Coordinates of C-alpha atoms and ligand atoms in Angstrom, one line a residue:
M3 CA -20.2 -36.3 -46.2
R4 CA -22.8 -38.5 -44.5
A5 CA -21.1 -41.8 -45.5
R6 CA -17.7 -40.6 -44.4
L7 CA -19.1 -39.5 -41.1
R8 CA -21.0 -42.8 -40.5
E9 CA -17.8 -44.7 -41.3
A10 CA -15.8 -42.6 -38.8
F11 CA -18.5 -43.2 -36.2
R12 CA -18.2 -47.0 -36.7
Q13 CA -14.4 -46.8 -36.4
T14 CA -14.6 -44.6 -33.2
F15 CA -17.5 -46.3 -31.4
G16 CA -17.5 -49.8 -32.9
S17 CA -21.1 -49.8 -34.1
D18 CA -23.5 -47.7 -36.3
A19 CA -24.7 -44.2 -35.5
H20 CA -28.4 -43.9 -34.8
T21 CA -28.8 -40.5 -36.2
V22 CA -27.1 -37.8 -38.3
V23 CA -27.9 -34.1 -37.9
R24 CA -26.9 -31.2 -40.0
A25 CA -26.8 -27.4 -39.4
P26 CA -25.8 -25.0 -42.1
G27 CA -23.5 -22.0 -42.1
R28 CA -24.9 -18.8 -43.6
V29 CA -24.1 -15.9 -45.9
N30 CA -25.8 -12.6 -45.2
L31 CA -27.0 -10.8 -48.4
I32 CA -27.5 -7.5 -46.6
G33 CA -28.2 -6.1 -43.1
E34 CA -24.8 -6.1 -41.5
H35 CA -24.2 -5.1 -37.9
T36 CA -27.9 -4.3 -37.6
D37 CA -29.0 -7.4 -35.6
Y38 CA -27.8 -6.2 -32.2
N39 CA -29.5 -2.8 -32.9
D40 CA -32.9 -4.6 -33.1
G41 CA -32.8 -4.1 -36.8
F42 CA -33.3 -6.1 -40.0
V43 CA -31.1 -8.7 -41.7
L44 CA -31.4 -10.8 -44.9
P45 CA -29.3 -13.9 -44.6
M46 CA -29.6 -17.3 -46.3
A47 CA -28.5 -20.7 -45.0
I48 CA -25.9 -22.3 -47.3
D49 CA -24.9 -25.7 -48.6
R50 CA -21.9 -25.8 -46.2
A51 CA -22.7 -27.2 -42.8
V52 CA -21.7 -28.9 -39.6
W53 CA -22.7 -32.6 -39.4
I54 CA -22.8 -34.9 -36.3
A55 CA -23.4 -38.6 -36.4
L56 CA -24.5 -39.8 -32.9
R57 CA -26.2 -42.3 -30.7
P58 CA -27.6 -41.9 -27.2
R59 CA -25.7 -43.0 -24.1
S60 CA -27.3 -44.6 -21.1
D61 CA -25.4 -42.2 -18.7
R62 CA -25.3 -38.4 -18.6
Q63 CA -22.0 -38.0 -20.4
V64 CA -21.4 -36.3 -23.8
R65 CA -18.5 -37.5 -25.8
V66 CA -17.7 -36.1 -29.2
R67 CA -14.8 -36.6 -31.6
S68 CA -14.0 -33.9 -34.1
L69 CA -12.6 -35.1 -37.4
D70 CA -11.5 -31.7 -38.5
L71 CA -10.2 -30.0 -35.4
G72 CA -8.7 -32.9 -33.6
G73 CA -9.3 -34.4 -30.2
T74 CA -12.4 -35.6 -28.3
G75 CA -14.5 -33.4 -26.1
T76 CA -16.0 -35.1 -23.0
F77 CA -18.3 -33.6 -20.4
A78 CA -20.9 -34.6 -17.8
L79 CA -24.3 -32.9 -18.1
D80 CA -24.6 -32.6 -14.4
D81 CA -21.1 -31.1 -13.9
L82 CA -20.5 -28.5 -16.7
E83 CA -17.3 -26.6 -16.3
R84 CA -15.4 -24.3 -18.6
G85 CA -12.1 -25.5 -20.1
G86 CA -11.0 -28.2 -22.5
E87 CA -10.8 -28.3 -26.3
G88 CA -11.7 -24.9 -27.7
W89 CA -14.3 -26.2 -30.1
S90 CA -16.0 -28.4 -27.5
E91 CA -16.8 -25.3 -25.4
Y92 CA -19.5 -24.5 -28.0
L93 CA -21.1 -27.9 -27.4
K94 CA -20.8 -27.5 -23.6
G95 CA -22.2 -24.0 -23.8
V96 CA -25.3 -25.3 -25.7
A97 CA -25.8 -28.1 -23.2
W98 CA -25.6 -25.5 -20.4
S99 CA -28.0 -23.2 -22.1
L100 CA -30.6 -25.9 -22.9
R101 CA -30.3 -27.2 -19.3
E102 CA -30.7 -23.7 -17.8
D103 CA -33.9 -23.4 -19.8
G104 CA -35.3 -26.5 -18.2
L105 CA -35.0 -28.9 -21.1
P106 CA -34.5 -32.5 -20.1
L107 CA -31.2 -33.7 -21.6
R108 CA -29.8 -37.1 -22.2
G109 CA -26.1 -38.1 -22.9
W110 CA -24.8 -39.0 -26.3
E111 CA -21.7 -39.8 -28.2
G112 CA -20.8 -38.7 -31.7
V113 CA -18.4 -37.7 -34.4
V114 CA -18.5 -34.1 -35.8
T115 CA -17.3 -32.8 -39.1
G116 CA -18.1 -29.9 -41.4
D117 CA -17.2 -27.8 -44.5
V118 CA -17.9 -24.3 -43.2
P119 CA -14.5 -22.6 -43.1
V120 CA -13.7 -21.5 -39.6
G121 CA -13.2 -17.8 -39.0
A122 CA -14.4 -16.9 -42.6
G123 CA -17.6 -15.0 -41.6
L124 CA -19.8 -17.9 -42.6
S125 CA -20.9 -18.7 -39.1
S126 CA -19.2 -22.0 -38.4
S127 CA -19.7 -21.5 -34.7
A128 CA -23.5 -21.0 -35.1
A129 CA -23.6 -24.1 -37.3
L130 CA -21.8 -26.1 -34.6
E131 CA -24.2 -24.7 -31.9
L132 CA -27.3 -25.6 -33.9
A133 CA -26.0 -29.0 -34.8
T134 CA -25.4 -29.6 -31.1
A135 CA -28.9 -28.4 -30.2
R136 CA -30.3 -30.8 -32.9
A137 CA -28.2 -33.6 -31.5
F138 CA -29.7 -33.1 -28.0
Q139 CA -33.2 -32.8 -29.4
A140 CA -32.8 -36.0 -31.3
V141 CA -31.7 -38.1 -28.3
S142 CA -33.7 -36.3 -25.6
G143 CA -37.0 -36.0 -27.5
F144 CA -38.1 -32.5 -26.7
G145 CA -39.8 -30.5 -29.4
W146 CA -37.9 -28.4 -31.9
D147 CA -38.8 -24.8 -31.9
A148 CA -36.3 -23.1 -34.3
V149 CA -36.5 -19.6 -32.8
R150 CA -36.1 -20.9 -29.2
M151 CA -33.2 -23.1 -30.2
A152 CA -31.5 -20.1 -31.9
Q153 CA -32.0 -18.0 -28.8
L154 CA -30.6 -20.7 -26.5
S155 CA -27.6 -21.1 -28.9
Q156 CA -27.0 -17.4 -28.9
R157 CA -27.1 -17.5 -25.1
A158 CA -24.5 -20.2 -25.2
E159 CA -22.2 -18.1 -27.3
N160 CA -22.9 -14.9 -25.3
D161 CA -22.6 -16.2 -21.8
W162 CA -20.6 -19.4 -22.1
V163 CA -18.1 -18.7 -24.9
G164 CA -18.1 -15.0 -24.2
M165 CA -18.8 -13.6 -27.7
K166 CA -21.5 -11.0 -27.6
C167 CA -23.0 -11.7 -31.0
G168 CA -26.5 -10.8 -32.1
I169 CA -29.2 -13.4 -33.1
M170 CA -28.7 -13.5 -36.9
D171 CA -26.3 -16.4 -37.3
Q172 CA -28.1 -18.8 -34.9
L173 CA -31.5 -17.9 -36.3
I174 CA -30.7 -18.5 -39.9
S175 CA -28.9 -21.7 -39.1
A176 CA -31.9 -22.9 -37.2
A177 CA -34.7 -21.7 -39.6
G178 CA -33.2 -21.4 -43.1
Q179 CA -35.4 -22.3 -46.1
A180 CA -34.3 -23.8 -49.3
G181 CA -34.2 -21.4 -52.2
H182 CA -34.9 -18.4 -50.0
A183 CA -33.2 -15.8 -47.9
L184 CA -35.0 -14.8 -44.6
L185 CA -35.9 -11.3 -43.8
I186 CA -35.5 -11.3 -40.0
D187 CA -36.9 -8.6 -37.8
C188 CA -34.3 -8.9 -35.0
R189 CA -36.7 -7.3 -32.5
S190 CA -39.9 -9.3 -33.0
L191 CA -37.9 -12.3 -34.4
E192 CA -40.5 -12.5 -37.2
L193 CA -39.1 -14.4 -40.1
T194 CA -40.2 -13.8 -43.7
P195 CA -38.9 -16.0 -46.5
V196 CA -37.9 -14.1 -49.6
P197 CA -37.1 -15.9 -52.8
L198 CA -33.8 -15.2 -54.7
P199 CA -34.5 -13.3 -57.9
R200 CA -35.0 -15.8 -60.8
G201 CA -31.9 -16.3 -62.9
T202 CA -29.4 -15.2 -60.2
A203 CA -26.7 -17.0 -58.3
V204 CA -25.2 -16.1 -54.9
V205 CA -21.4 -16.4 -54.9
V206 CA -19.3 -16.6 -51.8
L207 CA -15.9 -14.9 -52.2
D208 CA -13.5 -16.0 -49.5
T209 CA -10.6 -13.6 -49.4
S210 CA -8.5 -16.2 -47.5
T211 CA -7.6 -13.5 -44.9
R212 CA -8.6 -13.9 -41.3
R213 CA -8.3 -11.3 -38.6
G214 CA -7.7 -12.1 -34.9
L215 CA -9.0 -9.0 -33.3
V216 CA -12.6 -9.3 -34.6
D217 CA -14.1 -9.9 -31.1
S218 CA -12.8 -6.7 -29.5
A219 CA -13.6 -4.5 -32.5
Y220 CA -17.1 -6.1 -32.6
N221 CA -17.7 -5.3 -29.0
E222 CA -16.4 -1.8 -29.5
R223 CA -18.9 -1.3 -32.4
R224 CA -21.7 -2.5 -30.1
R225 CA -20.8 0.0 -27.4
Q226 CA -20.7 2.8 -30.0
C227 CA -24.1 1.9 -31.3
E228 CA -25.5 1.8 -27.7
E229 CA -24.0 5.2 -27.1
A230 CA -25.8 6.6 -30.2
A231 CA -29.1 5.0 -29.1
R232 CA -28.7 6.7 -25.7
F233 CA -28.1 10.0 -27.4
F234 CA -31.4 9.7 -29.3
G235 CA -33.2 8.5 -26.1
V236 CA -34.3 5.1 -27.6
S237 CA -33.5 1.5 -26.6
A238 CA -31.9 0.7 -30.0
L239 CA -30.9 2.5 -33.2
R240 CA -33.8 0.6 -34.9
D241 CA -36.1 3.3 -33.5
V242 CA -34.3 6.3 -35.1
T243 CA -35.6 7.3 -38.5
F244 CA -33.2 8.7 -41.1
E245 CA -34.9 12.1 -40.8
Q246 CA -34.4 12.2 -37.1
F247 CA -30.8 11.2 -37.5
Q248 CA -30.2 13.9 -40.1
A249 CA -31.8 16.6 -37.9
Q250 CA -29.5 15.8 -34.9
A251 CA -26.4 14.3 -36.5
G252 CA -24.4 17.5 -36.0
R253 CA -24.5 17.1 -32.3
L254 CA -22.8 13.7 -32.3
S255 CA -19.1 13.0 -32.2
E256 CA -17.7 12.0 -35.6
V257 CA -17.3 8.3 -34.7
T258 CA -20.7 7.9 -33.2
R259 CA -22.3 9.7 -36.1
K260 CA -20.7 7.5 -38.6
R261 CA -21.6 4.3 -36.7
A262 CA -25.2 5.4 -36.4
Q263 CA -25.4 6.5 -40.0
H264 CA -24.4 3.0 -41.1
V265 CA -26.9 1.2 -38.9
I266 CA -29.8 3.5 -39.7
S267 CA -29.2 3.5 -43.5
E268 CA -28.5 -0.2 -43.5
N269 CA -31.9 -1.0 -42.0
R270 CA -33.5 1.0 -44.7
R271 CA -31.4 -0.7 -47.4
T272 CA -32.3 -4.1 -46.0
L273 CA -36.1 -3.5 -46.1
E274 CA -35.7 -2.2 -49.6
A275 CA -33.6 -5.2 -50.6
A276 CA -36.4 -7.6 -49.5
E277 CA -38.9 -5.6 -51.6
A278 CA -36.6 -5.7 -54.6
M279 CA -36.2 -9.5 -54.2
R280 CA -40.0 -9.9 -54.0
R281 CA -40.2 -8.0 -57.3
G282 CA -37.4 -10.1 -58.8
D283 CA -35.4 -6.9 -59.3
A284 CA -31.8 -8.1 -59.2
D285 CA -30.4 -4.7 -60.4
R286 CA -31.8 -2.9 -57.4
L287 CA -30.8 -5.6 -55.0
G288 CA -27.2 -5.5 -56.4
R289 CA -27.0 -1.7 -56.1
L290 CA -28.1 -1.9 -52.5
M291 CA -25.4 -4.4 -51.8
N292 CA -22.8 -2.1 -53.3
E293 CA -24.0 0.8 -51.1
S294 CA -23.9 -1.5 -48.1
H295 CA -20.3 -2.2 -48.7
L296 CA -19.4 1.5 -48.9
S297 CA -21.3 2.2 -45.7
L298 CA -19.5 -0.7 -43.9
R299 CA -16.1 0.5 -45.3
D300 CA -16.4 4.2 -44.7
D301 CA -18.9 4.6 -41.8
F302 CA -18.8 1.4 -39.8
E303 CA -15.1 0.8 -40.6
V304 CA -15.2 -2.9 -40.5
S305 CA -13.9 -3.8 -44.0
S306 CA -10.3 -4.5 -44.8
E307 CA -8.0 -4.1 -47.8
A308 CA -8.6 -7.6 -48.9
L309 CA -12.4 -7.3 -48.6
D310 CA -12.3 -4.0 -50.5
A311 CA -10.2 -5.5 -53.3
M312 CA -12.6 -8.4 -53.6
A313 CA -15.7 -6.2 -53.7
D314 CA -14.0 -3.9 -56.3
C315 CA -13.0 -6.9 -58.5
A316 CA -16.5 -8.4 -58.3
Q317 CA -18.5 -5.3 -58.9
A318 CA -16.5 -4.5 -62.1
I319 CA -17.2 -7.9 -63.7
D320 CA -19.9 -8.4 -66.4
G321 CA -22.9 -10.2 -65.0
C322 CA -22.4 -9.1 -61.4
Y323 CA -25.3 -7.2 -60.0
G324 CA -23.6 -6.2 -56.7
A325 CA -21.1 -7.3 -54.1
R326 CA -20.2 -6.5 -50.5
M327 CA -18.4 -7.8 -47.5
T328 CA -20.5 -10.2 -45.4
G329 CA -20.5 -11.1 -41.7
A330 CA -18.6 -9.2 -38.9
G331 CA -15.8 -8.0 -41.3
F332 CA -12.1 -7.3 -41.0
G333 CA -11.4 -10.4 -43.2
G334 CA -13.2 -13.5 -44.3
C335 CA -15.8 -13.4 -47.1
A336 CA -17.6 -11.1 -49.4
V337 CA -20.8 -12.1 -51.3
A338 CA -21.9 -11.3 -54.8
L339 CA -25.2 -11.5 -56.7
V340 CA -24.5 -12.7 -60.2
A341 CA -26.5 -13.6 -63.3
E342 CA -26.8 -17.4 -63.3
E343 CA -25.6 -17.9 -66.8
K344 CA -22.5 -15.9 -66.2
A345 CA -21.6 -17.4 -62.8
Q346 CA -18.8 -19.6 -64.0
T347 CA -17.0 -16.9 -66.0
F348 CA -17.5 -14.6 -63.0
V349 CA -15.8 -17.1 -60.7
D350 CA -12.8 -17.3 -63.1
H351 CA -12.5 -13.6 -63.6
V352 CA -12.9 -12.6 -59.9
T353 CA -10.3 -15.2 -58.9
S354 CA -7.6 -13.8 -61.3
C355 CA -8.5 -10.1 -60.5
Y356 CA -8.3 -10.6 -56.8
Q357 CA -5.1 -12.6 -57.0
R358 CA -3.5 -9.9 -59.1
S359 CA -4.6 -7.0 -56.8
S360 CA -4.2 -8.6 -53.4
G361 CA -1.6 -11.3 -53.8
H362 CA -3.9 -13.8 -52.0
T363 CA -5.4 -16.9 -53.5
P364 CA -9.2 -16.8 -52.9
S365 CA -11.7 -19.6 -52.5
I366 CA -14.8 -18.9 -54.5
Y367 CA -18.0 -20.9 -54.8
V368 CA -21.6 -20.6 -56.0
C369 CA -23.8 -21.5 -53.2
Q370 CA -27.4 -22.7 -52.8
A371 CA -29.9 -21.6 -50.1
T372 CA -30.7 -24.6 -47.9
E373 CA -32.8 -25.7 -45.0
G374 CA -32.0 -24.9 -41.5
A375 CA -30.8 -27.4 -38.8
A376 CA -32.4 -30.8 -39.3
V377 CA -32.2 -34.5 -38.5
V378 CA -31.1 -35.9 -41.9
D379 CA -30.7 -39.6 -41.3
Ligands
GLA429 C1 -21.4 -11.7 -36.6 C2 -22.4 -11.8 -35.5 C3 -23.8 -11.5 -36.0 C4 -23.9 -10.1 -36.7 C5 -22.7 -10.0 -37.7 C6 -22.7 -8.7 -38.3 O1 -21.6 -12.6 -37.6 O2 -22.4 -13.1 -35.0 O3 -24.7 -11.5 -34.9 O4 -23.8 -9.1 -35.8 O5 -21.5 -10.4 -37.2 O6 -23.8 -8.4 -39.1

């Protein structure tokens, strides 16, 4: 990847790149739709990433060519306006957000590529944002504070691009740790690395389905959660215990009750999953993942036929501890926890089972937990 990118940089700009930065996509093991409820998530950064080769410019322009999405995005740091190539809005949004926060920025030119599939629920946009933040940091020389960079990238996505996502994707792309998932408290932003249970592998199961209406359904879920929090008189569903919920659930509308039930139970599952990981208890972690899928399917209603088919196939295969949809939902990827020595047969079996039951050809890979955004060269 690095060599190909450096070569493309030479062809585009006629000399060598000074620096290469990388920011990973992520897979979330458990803790779905909890981040914007001030709750807990347990994602890991994966060995699929966005890469940028770059060199500083003497003026205040940014000029970036995308090898995968086509075209070149160009903008002036002192004159940021919306519009232009879709993907370059993420770069511009990050520039805007860093500048608004008072960071001194320099111009640069670069070539971007990546292998995080777009729209698959593996956070290709957060990876692009954090790679951009790293590029600015590399040329402008300000300090790298992973949490702050994640917050500024989230702000770019919320207020420049217009997607009201939570903090999970940006934070794990900024702060991921090799061999570990991170338990993130999305209120305090405390990060606790948790090792993967010995002898297990994490498998990403891409259904090859993509759904267009994710953003509006996502924002609707957020509103429903806020409504539930108001009912309980708290600022976020994080503050409602399962006992409080059960005592009052009968007074909620059916939809609000189901949404709240998912979030409140998912927070509990996520904390328990982190405990299970610390004990190396893959069985328990897997069962919690299965329960999470049911809750997302039946109560939060963000799964899809393809995701259900994938989770059903995976859960039934020997060596699989558990499987669930991952990310916002409605299409994209599921994730499975599998015994390492059975990972290859698992991949073969789940591929044929899913093909048979859904008619789609999936894309399935065993992934490694990697470091967060970094200057790599
Ligand atoms: C998307 C958002 C995240 C999070 C997940 C659901 O990936 O970007 O902030 O809300 O959906 O858990």
